[in-house]
mmCIF file of C-alpha atoms and ligand atoms in Angstrom:
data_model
loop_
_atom_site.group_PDB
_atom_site.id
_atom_site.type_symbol
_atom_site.label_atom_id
_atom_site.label_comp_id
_atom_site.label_asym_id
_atom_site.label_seq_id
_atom_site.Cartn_x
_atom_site.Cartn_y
_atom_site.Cartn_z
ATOM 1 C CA UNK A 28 8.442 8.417 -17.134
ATOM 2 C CA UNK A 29 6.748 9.787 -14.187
ATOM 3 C CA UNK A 30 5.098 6.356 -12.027
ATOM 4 C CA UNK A 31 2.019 6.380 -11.306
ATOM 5 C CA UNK A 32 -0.045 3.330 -10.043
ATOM 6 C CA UNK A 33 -3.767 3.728 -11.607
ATOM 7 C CA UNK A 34 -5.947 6.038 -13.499
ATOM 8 C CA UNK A 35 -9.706 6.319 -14.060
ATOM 9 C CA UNK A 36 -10.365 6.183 -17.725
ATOM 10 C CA UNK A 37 -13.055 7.981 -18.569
ATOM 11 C CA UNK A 38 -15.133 10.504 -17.386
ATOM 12 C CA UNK A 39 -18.806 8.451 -15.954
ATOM 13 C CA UNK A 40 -19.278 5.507 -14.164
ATOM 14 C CA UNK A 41 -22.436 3.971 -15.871
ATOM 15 C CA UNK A 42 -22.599 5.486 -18.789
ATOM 16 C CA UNK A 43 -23.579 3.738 -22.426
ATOM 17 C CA UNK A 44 -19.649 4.874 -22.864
ATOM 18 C CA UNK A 45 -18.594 3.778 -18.759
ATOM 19 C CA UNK A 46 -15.451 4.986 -17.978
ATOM 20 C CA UNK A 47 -13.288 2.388 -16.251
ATOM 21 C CA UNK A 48 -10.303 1.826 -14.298
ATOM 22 C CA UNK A 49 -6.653 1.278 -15.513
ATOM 23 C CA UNK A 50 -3.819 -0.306 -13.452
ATOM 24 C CA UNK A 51 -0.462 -0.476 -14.119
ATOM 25 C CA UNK A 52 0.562 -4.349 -14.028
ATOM 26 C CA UNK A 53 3.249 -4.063 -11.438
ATOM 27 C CA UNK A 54 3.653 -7.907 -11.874
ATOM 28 C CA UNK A 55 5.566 -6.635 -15.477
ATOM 29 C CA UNK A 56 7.696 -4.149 -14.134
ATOM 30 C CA UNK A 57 10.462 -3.356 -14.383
ATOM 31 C CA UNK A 58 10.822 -5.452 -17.982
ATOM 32 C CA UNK A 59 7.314 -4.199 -19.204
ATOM 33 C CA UNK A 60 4.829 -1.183 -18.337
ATOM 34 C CA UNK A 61 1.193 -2.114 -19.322
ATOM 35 C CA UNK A 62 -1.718 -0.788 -18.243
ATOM 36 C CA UNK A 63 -4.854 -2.774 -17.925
ATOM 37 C CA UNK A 64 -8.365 -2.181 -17.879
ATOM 38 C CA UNK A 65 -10.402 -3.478 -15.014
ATOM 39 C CA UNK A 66 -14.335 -3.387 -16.911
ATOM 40 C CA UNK A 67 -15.580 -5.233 -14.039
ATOM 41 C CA UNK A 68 -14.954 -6.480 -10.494
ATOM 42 C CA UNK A 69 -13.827 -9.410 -11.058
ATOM 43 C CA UNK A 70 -10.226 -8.609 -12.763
ATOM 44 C CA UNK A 71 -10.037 -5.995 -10.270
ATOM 45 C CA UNK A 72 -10.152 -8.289 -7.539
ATOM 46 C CA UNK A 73 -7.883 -10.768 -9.545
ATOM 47 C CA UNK A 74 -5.592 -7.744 -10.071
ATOM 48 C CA UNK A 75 -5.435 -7.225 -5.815
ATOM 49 C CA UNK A 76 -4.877 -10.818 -5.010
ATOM 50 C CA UNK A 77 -2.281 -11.263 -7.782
ATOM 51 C CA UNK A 78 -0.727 -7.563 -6.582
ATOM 52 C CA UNK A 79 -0.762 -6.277 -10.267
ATOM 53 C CA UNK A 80 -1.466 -3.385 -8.025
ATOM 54 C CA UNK A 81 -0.263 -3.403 -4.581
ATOM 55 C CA UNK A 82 0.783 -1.326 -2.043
ATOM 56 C CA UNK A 83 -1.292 -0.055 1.113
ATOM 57 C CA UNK A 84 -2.594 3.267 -0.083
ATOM 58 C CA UNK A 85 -3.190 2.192 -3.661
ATOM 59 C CA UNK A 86 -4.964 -1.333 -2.516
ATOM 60 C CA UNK A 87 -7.263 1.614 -1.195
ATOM 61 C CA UNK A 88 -8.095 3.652 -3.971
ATOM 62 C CA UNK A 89 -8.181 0.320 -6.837
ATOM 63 C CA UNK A 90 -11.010 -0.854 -3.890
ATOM 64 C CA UNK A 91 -12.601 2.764 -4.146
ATOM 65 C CA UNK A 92 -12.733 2.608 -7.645
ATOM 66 C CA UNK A 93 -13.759 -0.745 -7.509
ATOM 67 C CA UNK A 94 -17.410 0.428 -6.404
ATOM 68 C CA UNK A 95 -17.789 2.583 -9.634
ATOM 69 C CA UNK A 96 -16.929 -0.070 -11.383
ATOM 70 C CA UNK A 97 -19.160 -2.483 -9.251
ATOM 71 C CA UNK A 98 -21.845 0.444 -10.015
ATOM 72 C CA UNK A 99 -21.585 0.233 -13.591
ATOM 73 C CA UNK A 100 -22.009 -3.540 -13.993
ATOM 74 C CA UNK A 101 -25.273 -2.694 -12.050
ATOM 75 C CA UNK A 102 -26.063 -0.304 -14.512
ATOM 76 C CA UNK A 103 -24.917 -2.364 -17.556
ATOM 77 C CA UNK A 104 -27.239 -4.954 -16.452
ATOM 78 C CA UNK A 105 -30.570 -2.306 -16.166
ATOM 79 C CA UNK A 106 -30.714 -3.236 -12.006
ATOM 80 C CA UNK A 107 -33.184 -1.481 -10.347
ATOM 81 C CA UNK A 108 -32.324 0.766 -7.320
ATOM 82 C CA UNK A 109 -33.244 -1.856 -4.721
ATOM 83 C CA UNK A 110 -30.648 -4.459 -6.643
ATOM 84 C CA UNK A 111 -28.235 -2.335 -7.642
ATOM 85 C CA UNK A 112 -27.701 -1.655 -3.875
ATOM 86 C CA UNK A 113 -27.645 -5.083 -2.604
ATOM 87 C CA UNK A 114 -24.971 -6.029 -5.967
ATOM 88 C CA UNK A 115 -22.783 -3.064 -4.779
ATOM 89 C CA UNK A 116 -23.050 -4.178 -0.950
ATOM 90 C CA UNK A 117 -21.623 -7.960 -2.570
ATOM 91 C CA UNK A 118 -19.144 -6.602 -4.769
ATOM 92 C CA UNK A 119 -17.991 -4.333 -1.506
ATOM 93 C CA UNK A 120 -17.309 -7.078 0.720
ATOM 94 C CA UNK A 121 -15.335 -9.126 -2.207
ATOM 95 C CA UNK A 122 -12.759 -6.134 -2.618
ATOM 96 C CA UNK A 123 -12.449 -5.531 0.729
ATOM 97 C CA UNK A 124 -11.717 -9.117 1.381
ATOM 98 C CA UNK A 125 -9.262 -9.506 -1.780
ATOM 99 C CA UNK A 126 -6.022 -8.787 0.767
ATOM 100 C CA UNK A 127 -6.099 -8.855 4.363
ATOM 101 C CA UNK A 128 -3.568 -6.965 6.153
ATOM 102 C CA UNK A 129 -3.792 -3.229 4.454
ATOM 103 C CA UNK A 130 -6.193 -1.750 6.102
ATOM 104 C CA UNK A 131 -6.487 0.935 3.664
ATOM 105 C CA UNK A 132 -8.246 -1.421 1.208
ATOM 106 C CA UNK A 133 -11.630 -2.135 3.573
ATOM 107 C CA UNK A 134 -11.143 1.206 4.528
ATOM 108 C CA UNK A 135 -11.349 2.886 1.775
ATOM 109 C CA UNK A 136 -14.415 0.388 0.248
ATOM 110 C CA UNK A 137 -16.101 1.165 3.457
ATOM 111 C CA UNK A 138 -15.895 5.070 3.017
ATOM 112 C CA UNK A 139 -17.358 4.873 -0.295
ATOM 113 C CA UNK A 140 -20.054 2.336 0.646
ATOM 114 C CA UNK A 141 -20.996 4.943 3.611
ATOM 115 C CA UNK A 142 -21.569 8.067 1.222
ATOM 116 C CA UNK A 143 -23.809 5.377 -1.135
ATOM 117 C CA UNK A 144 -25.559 4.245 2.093
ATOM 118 C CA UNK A 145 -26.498 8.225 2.966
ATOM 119 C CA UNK A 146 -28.484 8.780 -0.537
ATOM 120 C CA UNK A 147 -32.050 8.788 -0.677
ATOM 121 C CA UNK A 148 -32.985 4.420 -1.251
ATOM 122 C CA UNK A 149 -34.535 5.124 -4.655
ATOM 123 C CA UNK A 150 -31.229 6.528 -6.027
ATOM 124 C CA UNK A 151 -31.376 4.902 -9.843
ATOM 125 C CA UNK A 152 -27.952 2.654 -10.345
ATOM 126 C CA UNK A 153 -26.290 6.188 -12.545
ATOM 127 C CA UNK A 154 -26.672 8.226 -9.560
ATOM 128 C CA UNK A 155 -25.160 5.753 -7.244
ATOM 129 C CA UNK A 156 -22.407 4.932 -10.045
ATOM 130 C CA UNK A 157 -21.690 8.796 -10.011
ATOM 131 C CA UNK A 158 -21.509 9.238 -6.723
ATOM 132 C CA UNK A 159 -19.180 6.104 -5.880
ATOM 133 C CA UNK A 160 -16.771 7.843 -8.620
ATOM 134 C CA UNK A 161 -16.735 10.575 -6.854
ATOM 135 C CA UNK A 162 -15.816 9.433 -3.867
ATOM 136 C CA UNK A 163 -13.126 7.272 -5.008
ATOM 137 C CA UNK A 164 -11.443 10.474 -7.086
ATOM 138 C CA UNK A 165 -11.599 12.544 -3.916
ATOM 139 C CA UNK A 166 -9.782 9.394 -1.944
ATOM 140 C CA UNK A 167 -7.283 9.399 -4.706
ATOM 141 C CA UNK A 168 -7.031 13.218 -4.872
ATOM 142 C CA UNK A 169 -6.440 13.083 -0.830
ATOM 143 C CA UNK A 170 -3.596 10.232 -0.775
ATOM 144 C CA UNK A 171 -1.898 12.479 -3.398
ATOM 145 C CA UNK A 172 -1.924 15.393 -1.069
ATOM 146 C CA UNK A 173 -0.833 12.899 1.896
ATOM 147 C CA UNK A 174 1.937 11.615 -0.207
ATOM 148 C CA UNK A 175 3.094 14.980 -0.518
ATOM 149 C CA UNK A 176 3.015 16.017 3.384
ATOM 150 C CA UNK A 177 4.978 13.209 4.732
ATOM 151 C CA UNK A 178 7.434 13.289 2.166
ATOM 152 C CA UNK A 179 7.621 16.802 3.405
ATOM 153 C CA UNK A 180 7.807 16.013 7.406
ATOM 154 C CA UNK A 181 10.300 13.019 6.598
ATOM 155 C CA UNK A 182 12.823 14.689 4.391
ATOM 156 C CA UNK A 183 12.701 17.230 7.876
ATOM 157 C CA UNK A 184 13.682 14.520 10.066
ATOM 158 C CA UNK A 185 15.703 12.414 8.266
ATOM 159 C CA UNK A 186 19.192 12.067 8.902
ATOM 160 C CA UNK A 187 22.836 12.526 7.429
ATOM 161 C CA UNK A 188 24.026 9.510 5.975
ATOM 162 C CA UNK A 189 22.668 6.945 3.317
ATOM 163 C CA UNK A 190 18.814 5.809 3.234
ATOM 164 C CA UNK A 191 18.002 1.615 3.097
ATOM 165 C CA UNK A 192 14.512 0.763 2.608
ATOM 166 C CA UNK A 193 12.448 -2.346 2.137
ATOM 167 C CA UNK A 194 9.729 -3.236 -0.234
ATOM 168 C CA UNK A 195 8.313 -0.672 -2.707
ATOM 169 C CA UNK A 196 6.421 2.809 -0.756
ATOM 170 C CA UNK A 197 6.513 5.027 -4.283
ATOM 171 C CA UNK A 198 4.057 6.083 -6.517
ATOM 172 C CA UNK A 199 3.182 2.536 -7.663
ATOM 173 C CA UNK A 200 2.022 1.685 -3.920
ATOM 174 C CA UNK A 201 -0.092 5.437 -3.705
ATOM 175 C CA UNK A 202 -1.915 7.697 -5.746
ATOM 176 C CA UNK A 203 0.801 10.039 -4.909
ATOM 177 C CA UNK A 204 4.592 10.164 -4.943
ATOM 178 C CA UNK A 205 4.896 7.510 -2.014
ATOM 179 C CA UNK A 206 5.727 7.784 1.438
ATOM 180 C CA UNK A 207 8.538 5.947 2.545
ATOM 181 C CA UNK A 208 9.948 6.396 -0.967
ATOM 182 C CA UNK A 209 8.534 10.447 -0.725
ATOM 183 C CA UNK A 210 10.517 10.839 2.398
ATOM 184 C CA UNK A 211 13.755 9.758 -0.061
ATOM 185 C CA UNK A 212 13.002 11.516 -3.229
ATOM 186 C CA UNK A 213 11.741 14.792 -1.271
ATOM 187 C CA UNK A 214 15.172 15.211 0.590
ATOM 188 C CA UNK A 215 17.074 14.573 -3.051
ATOM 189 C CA UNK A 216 14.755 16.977 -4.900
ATOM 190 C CA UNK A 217 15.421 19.734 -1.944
ATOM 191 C CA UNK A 218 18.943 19.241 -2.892
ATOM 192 C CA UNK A 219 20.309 16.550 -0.321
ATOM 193 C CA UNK A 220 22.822 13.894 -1.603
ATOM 194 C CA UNK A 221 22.781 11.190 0.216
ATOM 195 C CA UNK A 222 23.147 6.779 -0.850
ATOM 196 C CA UNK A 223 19.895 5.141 -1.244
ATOM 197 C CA UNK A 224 20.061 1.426 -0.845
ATOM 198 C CA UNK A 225 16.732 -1.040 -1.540
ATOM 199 C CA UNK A 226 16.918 -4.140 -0.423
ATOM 200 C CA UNK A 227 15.384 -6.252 -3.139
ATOM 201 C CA UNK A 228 12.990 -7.345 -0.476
ATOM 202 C CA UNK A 229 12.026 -11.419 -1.417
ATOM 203 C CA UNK A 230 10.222 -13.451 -2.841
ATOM 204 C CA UNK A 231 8.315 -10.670 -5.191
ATOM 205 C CA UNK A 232 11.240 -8.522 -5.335
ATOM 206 C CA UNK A 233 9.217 -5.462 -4.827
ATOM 207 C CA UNK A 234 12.500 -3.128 -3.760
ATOM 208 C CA UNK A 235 14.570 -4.694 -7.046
ATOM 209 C CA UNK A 236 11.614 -3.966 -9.662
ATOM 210 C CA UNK A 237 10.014 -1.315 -8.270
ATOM 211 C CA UNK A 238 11.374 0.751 -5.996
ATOM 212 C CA UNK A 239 15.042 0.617 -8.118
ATOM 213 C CA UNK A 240 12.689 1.505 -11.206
ATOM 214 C CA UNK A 241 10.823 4.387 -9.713
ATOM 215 C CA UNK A 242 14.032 5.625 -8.738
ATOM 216 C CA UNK A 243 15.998 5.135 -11.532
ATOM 217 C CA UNK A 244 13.401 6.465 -13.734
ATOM 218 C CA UNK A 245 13.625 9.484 -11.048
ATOM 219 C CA UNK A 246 17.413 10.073 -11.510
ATOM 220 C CA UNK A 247 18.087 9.001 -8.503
ATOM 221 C CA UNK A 248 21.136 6.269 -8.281
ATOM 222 C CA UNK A 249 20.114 3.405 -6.207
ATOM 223 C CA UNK A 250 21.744 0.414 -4.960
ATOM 224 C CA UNK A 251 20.050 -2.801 -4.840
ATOM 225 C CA UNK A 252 21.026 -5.548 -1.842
ATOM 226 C CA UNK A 253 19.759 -9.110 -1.330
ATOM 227 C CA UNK A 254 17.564 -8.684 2.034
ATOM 228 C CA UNK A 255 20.536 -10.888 3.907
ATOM 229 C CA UNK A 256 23.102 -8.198 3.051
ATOM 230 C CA UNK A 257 21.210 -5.648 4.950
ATOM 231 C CA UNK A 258 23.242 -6.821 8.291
ATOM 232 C CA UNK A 259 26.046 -6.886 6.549
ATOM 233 C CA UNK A 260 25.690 -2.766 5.181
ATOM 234 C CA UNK A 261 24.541 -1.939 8.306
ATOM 235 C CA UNK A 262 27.620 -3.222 9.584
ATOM 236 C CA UNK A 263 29.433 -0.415 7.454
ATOM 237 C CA UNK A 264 28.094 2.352 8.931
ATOM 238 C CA UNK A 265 27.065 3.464 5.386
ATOM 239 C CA UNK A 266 23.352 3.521 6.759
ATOM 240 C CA UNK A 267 22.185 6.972 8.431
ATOM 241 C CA UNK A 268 18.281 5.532 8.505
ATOM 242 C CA UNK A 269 15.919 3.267 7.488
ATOM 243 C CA UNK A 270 12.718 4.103 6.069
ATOM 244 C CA UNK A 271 10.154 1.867 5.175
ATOM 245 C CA UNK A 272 5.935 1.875 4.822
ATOM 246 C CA UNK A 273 3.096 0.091 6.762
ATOM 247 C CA UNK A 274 0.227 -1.644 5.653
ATOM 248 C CA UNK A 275 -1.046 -1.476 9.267
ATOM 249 C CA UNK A 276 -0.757 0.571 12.388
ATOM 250 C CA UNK A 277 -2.356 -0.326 15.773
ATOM 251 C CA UNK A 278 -3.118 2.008 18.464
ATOM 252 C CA UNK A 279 0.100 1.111 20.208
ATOM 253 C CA UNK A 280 2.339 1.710 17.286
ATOM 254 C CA UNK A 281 2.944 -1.476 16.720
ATOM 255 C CA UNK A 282 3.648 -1.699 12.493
ATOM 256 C CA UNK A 283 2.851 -4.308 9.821
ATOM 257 C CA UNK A 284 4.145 -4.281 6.332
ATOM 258 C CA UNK A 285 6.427 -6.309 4.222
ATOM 259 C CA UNK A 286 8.003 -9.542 5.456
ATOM 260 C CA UNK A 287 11.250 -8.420 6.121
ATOM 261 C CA UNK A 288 10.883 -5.250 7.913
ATOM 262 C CA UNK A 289 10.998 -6.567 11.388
ATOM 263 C CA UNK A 290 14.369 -7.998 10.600
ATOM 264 C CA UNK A 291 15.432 -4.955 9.559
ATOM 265 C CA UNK A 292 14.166 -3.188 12.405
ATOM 266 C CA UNK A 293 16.236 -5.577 14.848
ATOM 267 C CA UNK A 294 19.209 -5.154 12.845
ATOM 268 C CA UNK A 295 19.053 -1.379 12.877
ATOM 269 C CA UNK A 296 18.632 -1.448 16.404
ATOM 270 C CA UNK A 297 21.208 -3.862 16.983
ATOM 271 C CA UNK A 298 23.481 -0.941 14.573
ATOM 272 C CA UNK A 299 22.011 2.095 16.866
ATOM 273 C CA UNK A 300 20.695 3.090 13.356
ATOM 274 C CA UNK A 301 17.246 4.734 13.361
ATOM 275 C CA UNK A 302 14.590 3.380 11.467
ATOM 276 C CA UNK A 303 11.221 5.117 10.493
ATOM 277 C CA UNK A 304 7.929 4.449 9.557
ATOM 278 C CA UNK A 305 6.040 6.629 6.952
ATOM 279 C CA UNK A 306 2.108 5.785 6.852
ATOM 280 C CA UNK A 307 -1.002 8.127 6.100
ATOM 281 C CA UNK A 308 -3.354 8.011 8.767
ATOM 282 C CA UNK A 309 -5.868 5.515 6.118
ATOM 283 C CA UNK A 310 -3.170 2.916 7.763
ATOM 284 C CA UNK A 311 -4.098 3.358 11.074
ATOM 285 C CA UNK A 312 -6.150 0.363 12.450
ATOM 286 C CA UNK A 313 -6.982 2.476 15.957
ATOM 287 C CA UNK A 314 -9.689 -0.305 16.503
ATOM 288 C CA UNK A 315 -6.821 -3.102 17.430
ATOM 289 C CA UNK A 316 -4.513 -2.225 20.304
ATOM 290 C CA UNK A 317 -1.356 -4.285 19.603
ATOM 291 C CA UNK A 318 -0.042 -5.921 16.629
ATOM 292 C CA UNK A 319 -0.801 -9.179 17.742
ATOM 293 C CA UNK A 320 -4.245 -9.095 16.156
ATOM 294 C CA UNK A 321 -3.405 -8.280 12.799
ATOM 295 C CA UNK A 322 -4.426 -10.825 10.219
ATOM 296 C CA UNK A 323 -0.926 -11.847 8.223
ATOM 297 C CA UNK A 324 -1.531 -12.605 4.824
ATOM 298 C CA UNK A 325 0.023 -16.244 3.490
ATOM 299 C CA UNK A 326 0.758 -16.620 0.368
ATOM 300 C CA UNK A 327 1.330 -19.276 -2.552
ATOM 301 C CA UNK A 328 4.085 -21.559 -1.800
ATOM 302 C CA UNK A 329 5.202 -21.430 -5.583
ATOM 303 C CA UNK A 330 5.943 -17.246 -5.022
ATOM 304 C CA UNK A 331 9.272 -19.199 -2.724
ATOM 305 C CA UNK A 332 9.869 -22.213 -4.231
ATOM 306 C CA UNK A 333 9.899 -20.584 -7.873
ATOM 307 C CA UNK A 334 10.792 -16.972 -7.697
ATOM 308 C CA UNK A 335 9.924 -14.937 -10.823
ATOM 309 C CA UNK A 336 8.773 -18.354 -12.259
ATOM 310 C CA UNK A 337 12.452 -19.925 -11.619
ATOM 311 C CA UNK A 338 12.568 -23.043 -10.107
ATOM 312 C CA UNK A 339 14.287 -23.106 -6.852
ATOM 313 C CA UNK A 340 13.495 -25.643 -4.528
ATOM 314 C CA UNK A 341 13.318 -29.369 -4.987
ATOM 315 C CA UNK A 342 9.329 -29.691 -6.530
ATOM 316 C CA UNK A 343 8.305 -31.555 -3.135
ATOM 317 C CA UNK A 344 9.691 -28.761 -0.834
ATOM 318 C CA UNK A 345 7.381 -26.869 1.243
ATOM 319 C CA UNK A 346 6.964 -23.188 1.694
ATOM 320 C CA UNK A 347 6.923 -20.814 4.690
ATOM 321 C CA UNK A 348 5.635 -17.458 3.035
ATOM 322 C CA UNK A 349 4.170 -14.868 5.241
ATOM 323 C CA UNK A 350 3.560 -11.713 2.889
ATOM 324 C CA UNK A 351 4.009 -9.351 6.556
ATOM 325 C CA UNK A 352 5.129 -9.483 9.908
ATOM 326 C CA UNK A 353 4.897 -7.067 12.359
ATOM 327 C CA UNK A 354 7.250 -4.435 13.759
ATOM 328 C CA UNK A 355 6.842 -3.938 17.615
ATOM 329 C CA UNK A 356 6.739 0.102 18.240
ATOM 330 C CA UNK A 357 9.721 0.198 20.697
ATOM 331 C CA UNK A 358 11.615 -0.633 17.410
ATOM 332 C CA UNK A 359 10.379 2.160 15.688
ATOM 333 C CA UNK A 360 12.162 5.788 15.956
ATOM 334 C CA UNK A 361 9.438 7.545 14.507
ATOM 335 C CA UNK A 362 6.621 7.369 12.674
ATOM 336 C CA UNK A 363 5.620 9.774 10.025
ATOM 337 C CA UNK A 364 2.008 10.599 9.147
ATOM 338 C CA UNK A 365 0.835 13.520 7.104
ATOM 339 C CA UNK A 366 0.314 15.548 10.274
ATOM 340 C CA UNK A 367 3.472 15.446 11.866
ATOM 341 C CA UNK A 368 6.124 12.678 12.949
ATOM 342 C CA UNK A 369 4.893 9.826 15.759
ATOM 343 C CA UNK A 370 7.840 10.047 18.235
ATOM 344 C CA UNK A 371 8.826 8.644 20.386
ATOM 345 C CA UNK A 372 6.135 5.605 19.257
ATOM 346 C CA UNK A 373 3.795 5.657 22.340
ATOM 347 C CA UNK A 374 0.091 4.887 22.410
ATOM 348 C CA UNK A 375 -0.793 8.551 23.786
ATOM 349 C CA UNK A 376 1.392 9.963 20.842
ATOM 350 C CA UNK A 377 -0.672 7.615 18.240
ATOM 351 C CA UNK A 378 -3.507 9.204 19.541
ATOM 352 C CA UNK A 379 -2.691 12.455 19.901
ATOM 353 C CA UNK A 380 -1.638 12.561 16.108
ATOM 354 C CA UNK A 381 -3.676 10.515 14.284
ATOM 355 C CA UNK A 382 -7.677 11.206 14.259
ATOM 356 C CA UNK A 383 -10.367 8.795 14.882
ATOM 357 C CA UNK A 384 -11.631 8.635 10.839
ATOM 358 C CA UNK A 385 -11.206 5.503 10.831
ATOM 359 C CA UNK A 386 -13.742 2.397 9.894
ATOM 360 C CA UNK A 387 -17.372 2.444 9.460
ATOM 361 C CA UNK A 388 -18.969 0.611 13.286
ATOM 362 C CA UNK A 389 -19.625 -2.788 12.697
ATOM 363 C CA UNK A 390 -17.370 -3.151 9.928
ATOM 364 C CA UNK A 391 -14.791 -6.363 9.918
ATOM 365 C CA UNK A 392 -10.643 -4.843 10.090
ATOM 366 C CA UNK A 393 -10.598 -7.415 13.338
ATOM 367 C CA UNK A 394 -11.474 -10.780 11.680
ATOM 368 C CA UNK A 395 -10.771 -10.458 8.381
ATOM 369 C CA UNK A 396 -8.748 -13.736 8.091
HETATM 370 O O1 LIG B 423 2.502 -7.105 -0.827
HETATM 371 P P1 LIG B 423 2.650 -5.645 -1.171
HETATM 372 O O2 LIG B 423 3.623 -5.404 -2.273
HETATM 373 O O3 LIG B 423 1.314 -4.998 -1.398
HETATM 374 O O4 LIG B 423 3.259 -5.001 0.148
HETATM 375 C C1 LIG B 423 3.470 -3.622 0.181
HETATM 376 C C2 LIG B 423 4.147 -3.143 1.402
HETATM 377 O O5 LIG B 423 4.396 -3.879 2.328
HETATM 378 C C3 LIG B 423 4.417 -1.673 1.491
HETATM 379 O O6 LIG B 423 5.568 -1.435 2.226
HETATM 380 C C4 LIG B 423 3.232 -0.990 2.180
HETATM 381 O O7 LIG B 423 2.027 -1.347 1.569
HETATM 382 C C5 LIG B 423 3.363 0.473 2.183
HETATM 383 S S1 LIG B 423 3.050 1.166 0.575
HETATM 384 C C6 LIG B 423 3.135 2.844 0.716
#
């Protein structure tokens, strides 16, 4: 089976017969693949907080699609053009809001709410419905073609030896083939050999069910690790790189994503093994300088104490469970966008590389926590 992440079912937004969106519960895999239909904003934005689809880039497009969906609820319920708006602005900020570190999710919710802001204020609830679609299936059409460029610029770069990543970066987290994981399954399918190791990455085991199931269902052989063997494998000199994703990038380089990867990062400096960063530019949060302002999302003690539903912990214990932390830059080898590799990580070279598309003024990537 070929992963994928979501799908639009359908072909309008709005219609009597409204198309809708489909996600792949990623909470299933790898045991079961389901999709599910999100009919209305609300079990979208239950499907983003629960991470039945997660990821940076795919957050992003689910949020884009969100708005057609948002779109035809205003349609379904015969909203004039006036209310339709002010429902869509609502149903906006709730999807943006529904994770806060990825800052491809308000991102993307913001670019579509921009195109919907520059049509004509009597636009009837189907035009605005068609429109949002639109926009959403061009942001999904573009991360596909992103995917595909820095798989392209990272299988360049990256080095002899075997691959460890963290976390899941494939086509489950995209609406292309990845990009940490496209770096690794661009090099294979250009006819490298090489070991790819995933650490299982704790406490949603995100490397163990997905990014061993993309891979597997790839042909690729992977081997899993607990996240506390990754010293250890290091240690081995079995390890030519590390690749992993972001969910945020600040104008200094500085890298959030998965709780984990700064660890790594420390480790593979403290191995003199490189470690990369593979991010479309939609993760680039050029309005924060450092790192230090990103908002790091908490989650549910129960996620710790009772992994995969298994108790754990004593039923009183308490529960340290940041879902991020953040990577300093001067950690990072490289980072690689669809224009080119970051490197070495310096603010001028952030800038130079990555353009200033970023979020609509006034709009909340600073505060949103
Ligand atoms: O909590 P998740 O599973 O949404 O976290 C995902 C990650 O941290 C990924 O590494 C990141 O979003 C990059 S996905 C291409």
């Amino acid at each position: 089976m070929i992963p994928t992440s979501l799908r639009w079912h359908g072909n309008a937004a709005g219609q009597p017969d409204a198309g809708h969106l489909e996600l792949v519960d990623q909470t299933l895999l790898p045991t079961r693949h389901e999709w599910i239909p999100c009919r209305d904003v609300d079990t979208l934005v239950e499907a983003i907080k629960m991470l039945r689809v997660r990821g940076a880039p795919a957050i992003g497009i689910a949020g884009a699609y969100g708005l057609a969906v948002a779109a035809g609820e205003a349609v379904g319920d015969g909203l004039s053009p006036e209310a339709a708006r002010a429902h869509l602005l609502a149903r906006a900020e709730l999807l943006a809001c529904a994770r806060p570190t990825a800052v491809n999710l308000r991102w993307a919710v913001e670019r579509v709410v921009s195109v919907l802001a520059g049509l004509p204020e009597n636009t009837s609830a189907q035009a605005l419905a068609a429109a949002a679609l639109a926009e959403a299936r061009s942001i999904h059409e573009e991360d596909r073609r992103l995917c595909a460029a820095i798989g392209r610029h990272g299988a360049a770069i990256l080095p002899e030896g075997g691959v460890l990543t963290h976390c899941n970066t494939g086509a489950l987290a995209t609406g292309g083939d990845g990009t940490a994981l496209a770096v690794i399954t661009t090099a294979w399918e250009e006819g490298r050999r090489f070991d790819v190791f995933a650490d299982e990455t704790r406490p949603l085991f995100q490397g163990a069910r997905l990014t061993a199931w993309e891979l597997v269902e790839r042909g690729i052989p992977v081997t899993v690790l607990v996240d506390s063997a990754a010293a250890q494998l290091l240690r081995t000199g079995r390890v030519g790189a590390c690749i992993v994703g972001a969910d945020r990038i600040t104008a200094n380089g500085d890298t959030a994503n998965k709780i984990g990867t700064y660890g790594l990062a420390v480790l593979a400096e403290a191995h003199g093994v490189p470690f990369f960063v593979a991010a479309p530019s939609s993760t680039f949060d050029l309005s924060l300088e450092t790192g230090v302002d990103i908002p790091i999302e908490e989650r549910a003690a129960a996620e710790v104490l009772r992994p995969l539903g298994v108790p754990a912990a004593p039923e009183h214990a308490r529960a340290y469970n940041p879902a991020f932390d953040v990577t300093p830059a001067r950690l990072i080898t490289g980072i690689v966008t669809e224009h080119g590799v970051i490197q070495p990580v310096t603010r001028d070279n952030v800038l130079k590389m990555v353009p200033v598309l970023k979020m609509v003024p006034g709009t909340k990537s600073r505060s949103a926590r």
